[in-house]
């Protein structure tokens, strides 16, 4: 049912994901199976997020640990690589994936967005952001805005490519996405406009 829910949201939008639609798509004849396993629609959305983010977070922790083992100094490229690589592996790195499109849909829904961020902002993502803050010379609010923009850029870019055949994805996709994220994080701060008349 998790896979069916993810596919429905990815292909038809969040509004189409009802418990009955998921049960039907999953071939589940027991009409109370979804409510028994997940409670309600929100519980099912949370279950999809947890199922997909556990391996992505584990992958990111391994990347951060490997960088620590090499005593690699923190850089914006390391931050962007740690954020992006597990998400690419968990979506475009799979023969078929709906996760990026599901995530993009849910993050755009005001009622679901905060709940989803609790799942997406795992310990590995918080650690990646902490490393960014250690090398960021921007004010805290602007640094948070930049980091959030980098996450959004990554999710939307993956959602755009996810439905395409895997052999259509350019060979340079991952390094190019990392470079774009570094550009977001390192863009110079513009001076504030003058309020004087």
mmCIF file of N, CA, C and O in Angstrom, residues 14 102-113 117 152 156:
data_model
loop_
_atom_site.group_PDB
_atom_site.id
_atom_site.type_symbol
_atom_site.label_atom_id
_atom_site.label_comp_id
_atom_site.label_asym_id
_atom_site.label_seq_id
_atom_site.Cartn_x
_atom_site.Cartn_y
_atom_site.Cartn_z
ATOM 1 N N UNK A 14 -1.804 14.912 -4.659
ATOM 2 C CA UNK A 14 -2.097 14.537 -3.277
ATOM 3 C C UNK A 14 -3.589 14.372 -3.029
ATOM 4 O O UNK A 14 -4.009 13.506 -2.266
ATOM 5 N N UNK A 102 6.352 12.457 -5.211
ATOM 6 C CA UNK A 102 5.522 12.396 -3.999
ATOM 7 C C UNK A 102 5.955 13.501 -3.030
ATOM 8 O O UNK A 102 5.132 14.265 -2.522
ATOM 9 N N UNK A 103 7.254 13.584 -2.789
ATOM 10 C CA UNK A 103 7.781 14.562 -1.838
ATOM 11 C C UNK A 103 7.481 15.984 -2.294
ATOM 12 O O UNK A 103 7.067 16.834 -1.485
ATOM 13 N N UNK A 104 7.650 16.266 -3.567
ATOM 14 C CA UNK A 104 7.363 17.616 -4.082
ATOM 15 C C UNK A 104 5.894 17.966 -3.876
ATOM 16 O O UNK A 104 5.568 19.088 -3.460
ATOM 17 N N UNK A 105 5.001 17.023 -4.124
ATOM 18 C CA UNK A 105 3.566 17.262 -3.947
ATOM 19 C C UNK A 105 3.232 17.548 -2.486
ATOM 20 O O UNK A 105 2.504 18.486 -2.163
ATOM 21 N N UNK A 106 3.767 16.724 -1.597
ATOM 22 C CA UNK A 106 3.424 16.854 -0.185
ATOM 23 C C UNK A 106 4.014 18.142 0.408
ATOM 24 O O UNK A 106 3.359 18.823 1.194
ATOM 25 N N UNK A 107 5.224 18.489 0.002
ATOM 26 C CA UNK A 107 5.841 19.708 0.531
ATOM 27 C C UNK A 107 5.126 20.974 0.059
ATOM 28 O O UNK A 107 5.257 22.031 0.680
ATOM 29 N N UNK A 108 4.356 20.878 -1.026
ATOM 30 C CA UNK A 108 3.602 22.034 -1.520
ATOM 31 C C UNK A 108 2.235 22.165 -0.840
ATOM 32 O O UNK A 108 1.538 23.144 -1.037
ATOM 33 N N UNK A 109 1.849 21.179 -0.064
ATOM 34 C CA UNK A 109 0.557 21.208 0.607
ATOM 35 C C UNK A 109 0.723 21.845 1.988
ATOM 36 O O UNK A 109 1.437 21.305 2.829
ATOM 37 N N UNK A 110 0.084 22.993 2.226
ATOM 38 C CA UNK A 110 0.303 23.695 3.500
ATOM 39 C C UNK A 110 -0.016 22.839 4.720
ATOM 40 O O UNK A 110 0.640 22.942 5.749
ATOM 41 N N UNK A 111 -1.014 21.971 4.606
ATOM 42 C CA UNK A 111 -1.404 21.154 5.762
ATOM 43 C C UNK A 111 -0.412 20.039 6.041
ATOM 44 O O UNK A 111 -0.221 19.615 7.171
ATOM 45 N N UNK A 112 0.241 19.547 4.998
ATOM 46 C CA UNK A 112 1.151 18.415 5.154
ATOM 47 C C UNK A 112 2.621 18.825 5.280
ATOM 48 O O UNK A 112 3.436 18.054 5.764
ATOM 49 N N UNK A 113 2.954 20.021 4.826
ATOM 50 C CA UNK A 113 4.362 20.404 4.687
ATOM 51 C C UNK A 113 5.128 20.325 6.004
ATOM 52 O O UNK A 113 6.232 19.765 6.052
ATOM 53 N N UNK A 117 8.224 17.793 6.826
ATOM 54 C CA UNK A 117 9.571 18.272 7.159
ATOM 55 C C UNK A 117 10.143 17.526 8.367
ATOM 56 O O UNK A 117 11.344 17.326 8.469
ATOM 57 N N UNK A 152 14.926 22.517 -1.699
ATOM 58 C CA UNK A 152 13.838 22.645 -2.663
ATOM 59 C C UNK A 152 14.304 22.453 -4.092
ATOM 60 O O UNK A 152 13.644 21.768 -4.896
ATOM 61 N N UNK A 156 12.754 19.425 -6.461
ATOM 62 C CA UNK A 156 12.048 19.754 -7.704
ATOM 63 C C UNK A 156 12.816 19.242 -8.927
ATOM 64 O O UNK A 156 12.220 18.726 -9.880
#
